[in-house]
Coordinates of C-alpha atoms and ligand atoms in Angstrom, one line a residue:
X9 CA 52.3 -163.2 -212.4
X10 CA 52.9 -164.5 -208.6
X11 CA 50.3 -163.1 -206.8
X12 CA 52.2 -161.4 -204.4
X13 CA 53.0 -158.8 -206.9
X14 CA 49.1 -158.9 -208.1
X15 CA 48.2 -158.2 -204.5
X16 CA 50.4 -154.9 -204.9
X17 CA 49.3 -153.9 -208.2
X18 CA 45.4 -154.3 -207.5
X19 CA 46.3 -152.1 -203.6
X20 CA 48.5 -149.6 -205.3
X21 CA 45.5 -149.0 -208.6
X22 CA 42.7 -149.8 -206.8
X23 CA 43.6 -147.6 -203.7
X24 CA 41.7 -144.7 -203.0
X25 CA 39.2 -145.7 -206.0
X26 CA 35.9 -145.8 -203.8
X27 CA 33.2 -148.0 -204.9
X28 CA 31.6 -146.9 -208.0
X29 CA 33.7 -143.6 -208.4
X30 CA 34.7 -143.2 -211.6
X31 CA 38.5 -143.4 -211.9
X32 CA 40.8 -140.2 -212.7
X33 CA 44.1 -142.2 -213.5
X34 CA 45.2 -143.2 -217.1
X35 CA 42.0 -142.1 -218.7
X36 CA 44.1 -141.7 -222.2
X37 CA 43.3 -144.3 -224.4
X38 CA 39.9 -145.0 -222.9
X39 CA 37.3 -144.6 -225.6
X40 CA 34.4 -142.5 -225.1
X41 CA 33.6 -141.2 -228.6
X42 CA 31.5 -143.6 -230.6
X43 CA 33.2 -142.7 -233.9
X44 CA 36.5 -144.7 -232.1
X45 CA 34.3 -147.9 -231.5
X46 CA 36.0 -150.2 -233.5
X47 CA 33.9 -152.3 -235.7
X48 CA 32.9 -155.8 -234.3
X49 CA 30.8 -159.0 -235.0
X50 CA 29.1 -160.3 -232.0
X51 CA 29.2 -164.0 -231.5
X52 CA 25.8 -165.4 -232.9
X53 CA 23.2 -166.2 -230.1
X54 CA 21.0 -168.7 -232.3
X55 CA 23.6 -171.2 -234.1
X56 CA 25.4 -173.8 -231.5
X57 CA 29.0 -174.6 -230.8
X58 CA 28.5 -177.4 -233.3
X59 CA 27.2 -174.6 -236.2
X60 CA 23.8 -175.8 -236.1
X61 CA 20.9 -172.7 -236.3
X62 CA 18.7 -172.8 -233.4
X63 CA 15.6 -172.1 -234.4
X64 CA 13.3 -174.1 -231.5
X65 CA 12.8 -172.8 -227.7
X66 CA 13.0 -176.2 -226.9
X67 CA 17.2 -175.9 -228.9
X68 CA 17.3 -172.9 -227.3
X69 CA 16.8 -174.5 -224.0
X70 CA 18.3 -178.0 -224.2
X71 CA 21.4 -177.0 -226.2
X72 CA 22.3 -173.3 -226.7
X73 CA 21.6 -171.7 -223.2
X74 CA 23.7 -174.8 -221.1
X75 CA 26.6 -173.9 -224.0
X76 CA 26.4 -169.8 -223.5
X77 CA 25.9 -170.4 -219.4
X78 CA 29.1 -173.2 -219.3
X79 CA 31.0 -170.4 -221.4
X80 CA 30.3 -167.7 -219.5
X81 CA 31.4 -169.8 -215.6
X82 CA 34.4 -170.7 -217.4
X83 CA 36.1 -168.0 -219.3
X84 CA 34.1 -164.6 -217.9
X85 CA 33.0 -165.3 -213.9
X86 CA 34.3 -168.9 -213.0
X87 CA 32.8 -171.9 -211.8
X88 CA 31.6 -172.8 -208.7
X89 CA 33.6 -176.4 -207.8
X90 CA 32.3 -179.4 -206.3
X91 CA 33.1 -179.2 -202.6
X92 CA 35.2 -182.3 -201.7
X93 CA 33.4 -182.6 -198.5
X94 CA 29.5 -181.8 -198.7
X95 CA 28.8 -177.9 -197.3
X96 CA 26.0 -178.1 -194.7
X97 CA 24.0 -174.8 -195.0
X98 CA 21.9 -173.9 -192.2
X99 CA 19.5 -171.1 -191.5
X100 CA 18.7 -169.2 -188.3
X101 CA 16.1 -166.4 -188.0
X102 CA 18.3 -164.6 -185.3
X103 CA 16.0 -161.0 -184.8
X104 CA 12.5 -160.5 -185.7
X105 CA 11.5 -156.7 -185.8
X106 CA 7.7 -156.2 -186.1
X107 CA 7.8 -152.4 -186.0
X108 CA 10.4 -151.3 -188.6
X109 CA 10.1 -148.0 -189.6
X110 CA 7.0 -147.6 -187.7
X111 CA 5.6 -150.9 -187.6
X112 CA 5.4 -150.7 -191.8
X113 CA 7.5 -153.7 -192.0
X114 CA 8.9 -156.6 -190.2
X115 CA 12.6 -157.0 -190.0
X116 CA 13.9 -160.5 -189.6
X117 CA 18.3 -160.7 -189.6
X118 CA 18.4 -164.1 -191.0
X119 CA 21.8 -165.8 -190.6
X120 CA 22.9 -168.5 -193.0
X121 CA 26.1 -170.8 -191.9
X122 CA 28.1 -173.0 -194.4
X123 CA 30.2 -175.3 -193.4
X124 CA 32.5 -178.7 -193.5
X125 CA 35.8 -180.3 -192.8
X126 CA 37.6 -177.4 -194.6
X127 CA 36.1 -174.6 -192.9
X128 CA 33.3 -172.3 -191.8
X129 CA 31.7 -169.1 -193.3
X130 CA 28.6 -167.2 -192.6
X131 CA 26.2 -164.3 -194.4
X132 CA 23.9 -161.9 -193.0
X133 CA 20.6 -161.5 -195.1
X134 CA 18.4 -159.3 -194.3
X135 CA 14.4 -159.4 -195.0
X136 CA 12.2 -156.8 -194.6
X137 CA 8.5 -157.3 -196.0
X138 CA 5.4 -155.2 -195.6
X139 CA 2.7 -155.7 -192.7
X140 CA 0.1 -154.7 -194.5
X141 CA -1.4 -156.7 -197.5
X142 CA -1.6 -160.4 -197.9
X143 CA 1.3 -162.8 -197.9
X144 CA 3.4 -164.5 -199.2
X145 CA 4.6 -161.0 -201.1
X146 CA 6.7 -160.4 -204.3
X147 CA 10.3 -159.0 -203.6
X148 CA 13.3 -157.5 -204.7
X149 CA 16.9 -159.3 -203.4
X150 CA 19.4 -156.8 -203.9
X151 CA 23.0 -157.5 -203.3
X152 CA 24.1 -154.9 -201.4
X153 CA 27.6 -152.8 -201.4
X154 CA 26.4 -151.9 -197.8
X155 CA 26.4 -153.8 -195.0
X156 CA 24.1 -155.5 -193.3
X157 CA 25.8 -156.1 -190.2
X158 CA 26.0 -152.4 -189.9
X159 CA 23.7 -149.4 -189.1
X160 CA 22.9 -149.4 -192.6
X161 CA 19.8 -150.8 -193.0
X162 CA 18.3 -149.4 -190.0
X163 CA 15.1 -147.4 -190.5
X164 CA 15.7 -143.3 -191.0
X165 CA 13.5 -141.0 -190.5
X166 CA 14.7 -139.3 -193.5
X167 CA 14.9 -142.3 -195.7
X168 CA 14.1 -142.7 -198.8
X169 CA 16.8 -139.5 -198.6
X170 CA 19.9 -141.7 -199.4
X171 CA 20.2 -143.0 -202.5
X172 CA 23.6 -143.7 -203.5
X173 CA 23.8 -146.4 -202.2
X174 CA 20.8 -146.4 -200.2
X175 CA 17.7 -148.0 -200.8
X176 CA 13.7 -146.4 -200.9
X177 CA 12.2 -149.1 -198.3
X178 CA 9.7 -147.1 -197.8
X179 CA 8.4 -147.4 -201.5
X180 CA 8.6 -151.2 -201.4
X181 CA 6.3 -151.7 -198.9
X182 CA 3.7 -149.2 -200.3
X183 CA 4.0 -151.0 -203.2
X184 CA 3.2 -154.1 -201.6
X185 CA 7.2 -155.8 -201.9
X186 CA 9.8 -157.3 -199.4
X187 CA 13.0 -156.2 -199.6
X188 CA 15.8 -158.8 -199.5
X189 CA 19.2 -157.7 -198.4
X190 CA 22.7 -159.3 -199.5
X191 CA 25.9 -158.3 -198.3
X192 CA 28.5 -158.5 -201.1
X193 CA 31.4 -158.7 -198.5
X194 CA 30.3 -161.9 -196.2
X195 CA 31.6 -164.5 -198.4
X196 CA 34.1 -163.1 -200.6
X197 CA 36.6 -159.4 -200.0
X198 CA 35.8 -156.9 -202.5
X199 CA 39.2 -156.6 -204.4
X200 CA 40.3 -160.2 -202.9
X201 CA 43.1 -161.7 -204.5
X202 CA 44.2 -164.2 -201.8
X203 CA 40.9 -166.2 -201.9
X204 CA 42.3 -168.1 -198.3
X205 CA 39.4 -166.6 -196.0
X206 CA 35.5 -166.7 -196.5
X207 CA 33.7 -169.1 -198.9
X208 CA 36.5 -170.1 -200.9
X209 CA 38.7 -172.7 -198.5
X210 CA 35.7 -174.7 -198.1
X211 CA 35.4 -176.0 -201.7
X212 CA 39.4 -176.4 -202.1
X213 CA 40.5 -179.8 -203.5
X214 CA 43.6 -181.5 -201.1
X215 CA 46.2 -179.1 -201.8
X216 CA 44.6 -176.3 -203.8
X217 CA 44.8 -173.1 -202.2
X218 CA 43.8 -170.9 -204.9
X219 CA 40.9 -171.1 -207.3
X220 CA 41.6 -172.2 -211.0
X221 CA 42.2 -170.6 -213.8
X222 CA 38.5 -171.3 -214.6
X223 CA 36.8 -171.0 -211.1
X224 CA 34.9 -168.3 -209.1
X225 CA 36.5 -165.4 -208.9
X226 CA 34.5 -162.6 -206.7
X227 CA 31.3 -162.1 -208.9
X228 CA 30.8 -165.5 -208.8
X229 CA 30.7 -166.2 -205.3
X230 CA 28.8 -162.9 -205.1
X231 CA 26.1 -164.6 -207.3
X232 CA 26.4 -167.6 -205.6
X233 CA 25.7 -166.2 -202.1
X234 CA 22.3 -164.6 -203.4
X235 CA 21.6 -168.3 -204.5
X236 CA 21.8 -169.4 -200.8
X237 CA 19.6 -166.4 -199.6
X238 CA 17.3 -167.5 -201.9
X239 CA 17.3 -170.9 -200.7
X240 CA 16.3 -169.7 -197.3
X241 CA 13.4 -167.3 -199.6
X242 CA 12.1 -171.4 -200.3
X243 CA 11.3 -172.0 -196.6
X244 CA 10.1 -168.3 -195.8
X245 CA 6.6 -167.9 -196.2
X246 CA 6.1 -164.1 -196.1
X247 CA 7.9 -164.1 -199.4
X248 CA 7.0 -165.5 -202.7
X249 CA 9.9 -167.4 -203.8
X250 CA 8.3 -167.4 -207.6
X251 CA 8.4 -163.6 -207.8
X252 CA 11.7 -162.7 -206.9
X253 CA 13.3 -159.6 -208.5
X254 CA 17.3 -159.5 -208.3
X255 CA 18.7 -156.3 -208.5
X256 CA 22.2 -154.3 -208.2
X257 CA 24.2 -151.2 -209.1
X258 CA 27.4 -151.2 -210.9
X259 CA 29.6 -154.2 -209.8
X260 CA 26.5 -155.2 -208.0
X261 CA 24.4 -154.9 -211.5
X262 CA 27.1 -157.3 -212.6
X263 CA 26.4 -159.8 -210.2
X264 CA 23.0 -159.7 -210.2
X265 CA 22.9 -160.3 -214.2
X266 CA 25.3 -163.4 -213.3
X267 CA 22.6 -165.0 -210.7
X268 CA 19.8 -164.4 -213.1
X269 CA 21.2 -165.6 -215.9
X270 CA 22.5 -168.9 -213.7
X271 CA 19.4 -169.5 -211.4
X272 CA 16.0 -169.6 -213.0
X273 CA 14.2 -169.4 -209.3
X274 CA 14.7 -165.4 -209.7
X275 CA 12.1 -164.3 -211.9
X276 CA 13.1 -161.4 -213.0
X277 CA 16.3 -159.1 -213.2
X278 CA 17.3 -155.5 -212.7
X279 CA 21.2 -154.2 -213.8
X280 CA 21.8 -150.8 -212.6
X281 CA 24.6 -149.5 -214.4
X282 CA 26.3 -152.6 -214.5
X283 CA 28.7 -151.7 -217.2
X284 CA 32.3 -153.8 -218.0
X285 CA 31.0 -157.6 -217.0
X286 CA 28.0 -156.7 -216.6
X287 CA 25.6 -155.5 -219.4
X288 CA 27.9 -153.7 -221.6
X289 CA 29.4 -155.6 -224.6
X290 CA 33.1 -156.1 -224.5
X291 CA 33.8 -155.7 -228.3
X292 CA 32.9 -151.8 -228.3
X293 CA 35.7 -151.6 -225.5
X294 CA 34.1 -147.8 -225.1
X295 CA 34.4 -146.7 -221.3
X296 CA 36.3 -149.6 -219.2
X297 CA 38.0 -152.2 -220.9
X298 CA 38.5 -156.1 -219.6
X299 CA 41.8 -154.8 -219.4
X300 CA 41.5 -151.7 -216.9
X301 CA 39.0 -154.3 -215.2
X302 CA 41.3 -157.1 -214.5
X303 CA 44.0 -154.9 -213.8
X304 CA 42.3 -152.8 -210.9
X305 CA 40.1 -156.0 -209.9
X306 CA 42.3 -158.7 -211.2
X307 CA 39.9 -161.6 -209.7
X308 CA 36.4 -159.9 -209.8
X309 CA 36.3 -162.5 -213.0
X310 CA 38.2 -165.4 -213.2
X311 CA 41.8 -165.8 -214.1
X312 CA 40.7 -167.2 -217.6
X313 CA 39.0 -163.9 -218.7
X314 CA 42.5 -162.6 -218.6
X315 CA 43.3 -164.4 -221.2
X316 CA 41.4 -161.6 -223.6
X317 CA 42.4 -158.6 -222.8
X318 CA 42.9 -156.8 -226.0
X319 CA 41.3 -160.2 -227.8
X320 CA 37.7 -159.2 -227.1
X321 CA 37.5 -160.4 -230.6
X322 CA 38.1 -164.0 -229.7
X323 CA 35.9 -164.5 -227.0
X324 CA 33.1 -167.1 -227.7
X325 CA 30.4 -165.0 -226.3
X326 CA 29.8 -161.4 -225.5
X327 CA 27.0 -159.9 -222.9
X328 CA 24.1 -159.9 -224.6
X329 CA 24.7 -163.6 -224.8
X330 CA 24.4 -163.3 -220.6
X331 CA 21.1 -161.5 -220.9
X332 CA 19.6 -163.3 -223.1
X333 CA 20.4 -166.4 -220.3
X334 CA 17.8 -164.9 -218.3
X335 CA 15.4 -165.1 -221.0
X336 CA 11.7 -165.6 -221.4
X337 CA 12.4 -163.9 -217.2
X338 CA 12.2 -160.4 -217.7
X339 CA 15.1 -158.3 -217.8
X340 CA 15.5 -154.3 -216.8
X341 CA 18.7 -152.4 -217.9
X342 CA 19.7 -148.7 -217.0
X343 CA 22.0 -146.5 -218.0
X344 CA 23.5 -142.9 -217.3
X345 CA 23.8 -140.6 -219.6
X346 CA 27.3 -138.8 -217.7
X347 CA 27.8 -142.8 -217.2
X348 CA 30.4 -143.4 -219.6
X349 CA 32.6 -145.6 -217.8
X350 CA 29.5 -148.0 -217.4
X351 CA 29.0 -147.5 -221.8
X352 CA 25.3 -146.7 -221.5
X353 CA 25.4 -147.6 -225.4
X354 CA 27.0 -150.6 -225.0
X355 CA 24.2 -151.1 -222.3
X356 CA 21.4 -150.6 -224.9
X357 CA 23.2 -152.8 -227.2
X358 CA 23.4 -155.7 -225.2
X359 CA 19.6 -155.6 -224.5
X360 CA 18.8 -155.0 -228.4
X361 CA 20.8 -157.9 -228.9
X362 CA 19.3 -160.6 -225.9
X363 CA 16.0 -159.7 -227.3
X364 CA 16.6 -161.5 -230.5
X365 CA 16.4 -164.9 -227.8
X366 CA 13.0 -163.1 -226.1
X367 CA 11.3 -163.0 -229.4
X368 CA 12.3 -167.3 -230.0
X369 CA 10.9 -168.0 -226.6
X370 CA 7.5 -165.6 -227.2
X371 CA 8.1 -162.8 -225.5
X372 CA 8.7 -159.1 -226.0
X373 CA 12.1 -157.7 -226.6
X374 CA 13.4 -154.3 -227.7
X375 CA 12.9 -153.9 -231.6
X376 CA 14.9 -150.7 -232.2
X377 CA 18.6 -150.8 -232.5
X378 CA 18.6 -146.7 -231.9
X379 CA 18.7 -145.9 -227.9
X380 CA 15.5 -144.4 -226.6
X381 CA 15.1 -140.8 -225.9
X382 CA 16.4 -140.3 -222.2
X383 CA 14.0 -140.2 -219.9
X384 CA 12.0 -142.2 -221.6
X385 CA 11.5 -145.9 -220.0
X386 CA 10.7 -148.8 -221.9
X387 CA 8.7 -151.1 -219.0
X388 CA 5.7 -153.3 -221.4
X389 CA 8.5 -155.3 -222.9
X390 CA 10.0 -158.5 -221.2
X391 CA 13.4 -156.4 -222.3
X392 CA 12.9 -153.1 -220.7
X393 CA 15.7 -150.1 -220.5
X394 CA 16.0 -146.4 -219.3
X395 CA 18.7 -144.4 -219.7
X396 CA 18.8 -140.8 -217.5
X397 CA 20.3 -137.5 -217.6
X398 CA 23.0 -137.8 -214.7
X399 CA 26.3 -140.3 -214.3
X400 CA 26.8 -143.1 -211.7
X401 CA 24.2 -143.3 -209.1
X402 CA 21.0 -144.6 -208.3
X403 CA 18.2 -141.7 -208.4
X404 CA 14.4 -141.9 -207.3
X405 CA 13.8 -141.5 -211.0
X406 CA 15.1 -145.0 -211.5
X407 CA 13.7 -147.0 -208.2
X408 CA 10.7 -146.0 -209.7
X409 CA 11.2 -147.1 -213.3
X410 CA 12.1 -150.7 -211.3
X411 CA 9.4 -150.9 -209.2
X412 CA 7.0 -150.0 -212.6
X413 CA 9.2 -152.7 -214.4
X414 CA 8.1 -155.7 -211.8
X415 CA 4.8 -153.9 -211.1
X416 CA 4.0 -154.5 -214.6
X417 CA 5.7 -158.6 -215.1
X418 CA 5.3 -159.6 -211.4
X419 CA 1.7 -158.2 -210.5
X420 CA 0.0 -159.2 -213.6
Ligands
GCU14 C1 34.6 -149.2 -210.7 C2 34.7 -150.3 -211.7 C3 33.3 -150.6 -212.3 C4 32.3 -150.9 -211.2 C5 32.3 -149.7 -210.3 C6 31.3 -149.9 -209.1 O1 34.3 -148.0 -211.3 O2 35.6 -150.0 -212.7 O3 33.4 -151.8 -213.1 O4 31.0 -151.1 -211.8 O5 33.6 -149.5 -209.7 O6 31.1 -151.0 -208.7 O7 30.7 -148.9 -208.6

């Protein structure tokens, strides 16, 4: 398809459908009763692409994981490519703010430039970590739908009121966290399908003006930008670069799941509803579909992925294979109940399944295949899970059930 007309069929579907609302269009044939899950075989975790059972941490490690992650950038997300001209990276701490939200935190707007012969882009991270207590801190990086060039983030009297897509600072710092935060939009639109502005150009081979069938589409340079923040994490010493929590909602819980699983600097991962791409399996196809995905975000994987819509069945991994990249790390998944569009089972599923990989490495993972009672969080496991009454948001209820999460791996 030229992508002209892509451009107008991602505007003309994906207009009017605000982040994270759940669409109203062509709802038909999308499968929300588990008796219509059709019956699947998940791609095995623990045998490699040779056929050969991996049965050591040391397999795992040196042979199955580099297979699953090489899989996953080039048929699901899309590889990063070597630049043809090195990017320079540079950080600049442009604003320090000692008295946020009455002198409980420090603000610092930290702005991190790329560049090289084929262009220039920038991002805006923002890092907010507690006065009190001693540092360097633990945090939580979250890649943010809001932005952080804008009002935002500043501090509310009323906070942590707004939870949507706001965020409980206040309950960070009590608990003794910095808060790291990404903007999804700096180096990548968030339905782009031209790819000629932001981070892209710069890693363009002479002549290429589009990524590959198997390069980064817009999760992937999502993830990729939350790898640069947490470059500049490595020179900041408030922070404790070795307890670093990634978290997101929805396409952000997708994202973060896709750092994680790539960079093994972030110790520990939170998907909030992440869903289609993100921690739901493909083959149940229950709620969105790679198809409705690629058709109202036709680039939020890469071009490959398209390749499987309606052929879930032949894909040589499915998203319990992505958690289980972030393995012996721990790893937090959450659900909706009302959440169907995100598959809260499929959710579950995915986690039952990675766990198989936390047992092989020594760790904890969930043992029943059944869904936990809702409301009920599962937080002394290295796999932990909570699914909630309620649809597609972010409540107190479940800040808290994240902060529990990495109070109990990252504090201990
Ligand atoms: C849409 C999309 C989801 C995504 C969600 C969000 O509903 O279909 O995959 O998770 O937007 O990001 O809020």
């Amino acid at each position: 398809m030229k992508r002209p007309i892509l451009y107008l069929i991602a505007l003309l579907l994906g207009a009017g459908l605000a982040f994270g609302r759940e669409p109203k269009e062509d709802d038909s044939n999308v499968i929300y009763d588990e008796s219509k899950v059709p019956q699947y075989d998940l791609p095995p975790l623990l045998v490699s692409a040779e056929g050969q059972r991996v049965t050591t941490a040391e397999a795992w490690r040196s042979v199955r994981r580099p297979q699953i992650l090489s899989l996953f950038s080039n048929l699901i997300y899309g590889a990063v490519p070597d630049p043809e001209s090195p990017v320079k990276v540079e950080f600049e701490v442009r604003k320090t703010d000692p008295q946020f939200m009455e002198g409980k935190a420090t603000r610092k707007d930290v702005q991190i430039r790329f560049s090289n012969s084929k262009g220039k882009a920038e991002m805006l991270v923002l890092v907010f970590v507690p006065n009190r207590g001693t540092k360097p801190v633990p945090a939580f990086m979250m890649h943010s739908f809001n932005d952080t060039h804008s009002p935002d983030f500043e501090a509310h009297p009323q906070r942590p009121g707004r939870l949507r897509c706001g965020w409980p600072l206040g309950e960070f710092f009590d608990r003794g966290y910095a808060f790291v935060a990404v903007y999804q939009q700096d180096l990548v639109g968030h339905n782009e399908v031209e790819f000629l502005k932001g981070i892209h150009p710069l890693f363009y081979r002479k002549g290429q003006s589009f990524p590959k069938a198997s390069e980064w589409g817009v999760l992937s340079a999502i993830a990729w930008g939350a790898m640069r923040a947490m470059d500049y994490l490595e020179t900041d010493s408030d922070v404790d670069h070795t307890r670093v929590a990634i978290m997101g909602h929805s396409k952000m819980g997708k994202a973060a799941l896709w750092t994680a699983a790539q960079d093994e600097r972030f110790a520990l991962a939170i998907s909030a509803q992440s869903g289609c791409a993100g921690a739901a399996l493909w083959r149940r196809r229950s709620g969105e579909t790679l198809e409705k995905m690629v058709t109202r975000f036709p680039y939020w994987l890469c071009r490959n992925a398209w390749k499987f819509v309606n052929q879930e069945d032949d894909l040589p991994v499915d998203q319990h294979m992505l958690l289980a990249c972030i393995a012996p790390r721990p790893v937090y998944v959450h659900s909706g109940l009302q959440d169907t569009w995100a598959d809260g089972r499929g959710e579950y599923l995915s986690a039952y399944h990675a766990s198989e990989v936390y047992r092989l490495l020594g760790k904890k993972g969930l043992t029943s295949e059944s869904s936990p009672p809702v409301g009920e969080a599962i937080i002394e496991s290295d796999v932990g899970y909570h699914i909630r009454q309620g649809g597609h948001s972010l409540q107190m209820y479940d800040w808290e059930r994240f902060l529990d999460f990495a109070d109990y791996h990252l504090k201990n």
